[in-house]
XYZ file of C-alpha atoms in Angstrom:
154
model
C -30.831 -70.395 70.122
C -29.519 -67.029 69.046
C -28.876 -65.535 72.472
C -25.168 -65.414 71.813
C -25.866 -62.527 69.414
C -27.216 -60.199 72.095
C -24.629 -57.756 73.438
C -25.540 -58.391 77.097
C -26.563 -62.003 77.711
C -27.170 -61.424 81.407
C -29.584 -58.543 80.707
C -31.449 -60.708 78.170
C -31.796 -63.540 80.688
C -33.161 -61.157 83.320
C -35.661 -59.841 80.766
C -36.799 -63.396 79.978
C -37.288 -64.033 83.677
C -39.211 -60.769 84.069
C -41.758 -61.567 81.359
C -42.153 -65.256 82.160
C -45.222 -66.145 84.236
C -44.463 -67.139 87.832
C -43.318 -70.747 87.960
C -43.170 -70.748 84.142
C -40.420 -72.527 82.251
C -37.877 -71.307 79.738
C -35.933 -73.566 77.409
C -32.537 -72.177 76.466
C -30.697 -74.021 73.694
C -27.012 -73.337 73.130
C -24.118 -74.870 71.261
C -21.198 -76.538 73.015
C -17.652 -75.295 72.503
C -16.942 -78.209 70.169
C -20.160 -77.904 68.136
C -19.311 -78.539 64.477
C -15.630 -77.877 65.135
C -14.814 -79.788 61.950
C -16.136 -76.860 59.873
C -13.768 -74.483 61.646
C -10.899 -76.932 61.114
C -11.824 -77.214 57.430
C -11.509 -73.420 57.128
C -8.136 -73.486 58.886
C -6.769 -76.352 56.796
C -7.914 -74.826 53.498
C -6.355 -71.490 54.475
C -3.097 -73.205 55.397
C -3.119 -74.824 51.947
C -3.616 -71.470 50.240
C -1.620 -69.109 52.427
C 1.137 -71.509 53.372
C 1.042 -70.427 56.986
C -0.995 -70.826 60.120
C -4.155 -68.796 59.858
C -6.107 -67.649 62.883
C -9.872 -67.428 62.639
C -11.634 -64.856 64.787
C -13.989 -66.124 67.471
C -17.596 -66.379 66.346
C -20.484 -64.966 68.363
C -21.674 -68.498 69.140
C -18.450 -69.070 71.072
C -19.205 -66.264 73.540
C -21.994 -68.123 75.335
C -22.023 -71.912 75.266
C -23.480 -74.745 77.306
C -20.189 -74.848 79.185
C -20.508 -71.207 80.297
C -24.284 -70.663 80.537
C -25.069 -72.129 83.955
C -24.067 -69.092 86.096
C -25.673 -66.644 83.663
C -28.971 -68.520 83.738
C -28.824 -69.235 87.485
C -28.705 -65.520 88.247
C -32.330 -65.220 87.064
C -33.777 -68.754 87.027
C -33.757 -72.034 88.855
C -31.845 -74.184 86.386
C -33.496 -77.604 86.566
C -31.204 -79.445 84.172
C -29.432 -79.378 80.847
C -30.207 -82.058 78.281
C -27.189 -82.432 76.041
C -27.560 -83.902 72.574
C -24.576 -84.997 70.510
C -24.787 -86.421 67.029
C -22.441 -87.349 64.246
C -23.493 -85.889 60.924
C -22.503 -88.169 58.051
C -22.569 -86.168 54.837
C -22.066 -88.127 51.593
C -21.990 -85.077 49.282
C -19.712 -82.017 49.384
C -22.415 -79.519 48.437
C -24.113 -79.078 51.859
C -20.750 -78.727 53.591
C -19.525 -76.105 51.133
C -22.884 -74.296 51.232
C -22.711 -74.117 55.033
C -19.104 -72.895 54.929
C -20.067 -70.344 52.269
C -22.802 -68.986 54.564
C -20.018 -67.679 56.819
C -18.593 -65.371 54.163
C -19.716 -62.125 55.756
C -17.934 -63.088 58.952
C -14.702 -64.671 57.687
C -14.026 -62.992 54.308
C -12.791 -59.691 55.809
C -9.993 -61.620 57.531
C -8.646 -63.340 54.420
C -5.137 -62.500 53.272
C -5.210 -60.027 50.375
C -4.042 -62.637 47.871
C -6.799 -65.166 48.727
C -10.345 -64.729 47.420
C -13.412 -66.207 49.036
C -14.134 -68.189 45.868
C -10.648 -69.702 45.973
C -11.121 -70.653 49.615
C -14.459 -72.326 48.843
C -12.877 -74.248 45.943
C -10.118 -75.475 48.253
C -12.620 -76.464 50.933
C -14.677 -78.336 48.337
C -11.566 -80.182 47.212
C -10.762 -81.220 50.784
C -14.338 -82.395 51.438
C -14.499 -84.296 48.148
C -11.163 -85.987 48.927
C -12.459 -87.077 52.327
C -15.683 -88.405 50.784
C -13.704 -90.293 48.140
C -11.500 -91.963 50.741
C -13.954 -92.402 53.655
C -17.347 -92.526 51.935
C -18.582 -89.383 53.715
C -17.494 -86.195 55.422
C -18.235 -86.268 59.139
C -19.053 -83.478 61.524
C -20.252 -83.500 65.124
C -23.203 -81.579 66.493
C -23.110 -80.863 70.228
C -25.900 -78.795 71.770
C -27.664 -78.526 75.071
C -31.114 -77.445 76.214
C -31.339 -75.863 79.667
C -34.689 -76.224 81.373
C -35.138 -73.207 83.614
C -37.967 -72.240 85.965
C -38.950 -68.706 86.863
C -38.642 -67.823 90.523
């Protein structure tokens, strides 16, 4: 599930194919483009609240290789048998797990904050937004969208 972190996805796929037994199977799980997009939007909205302007988030590594783009990369080394896509709505009745997950992205997003916005202030604003949504809707909702490619070695 972490293949999007490798610098050369195609080389990694060829290496998987090389070490897989003949006619063996590889399962490759990737996120979709829209996977948990609500977290990204929460960051953007909280930054707009604090900075008063549109804020652009840098692309994350997981956006480099998704279920929408993986087929040709995998097909270069494997017979791609199918992709089982799983989508779920996550219904989260408490702000803490949402804020904790957002906080886990600090090392990636904090360097891009405006100089007058601290990470702690951003997390407080995100918490406030999540708590407001929970108070009005009963829960904060997010959508998981992943796919598992079943591939066979040639």
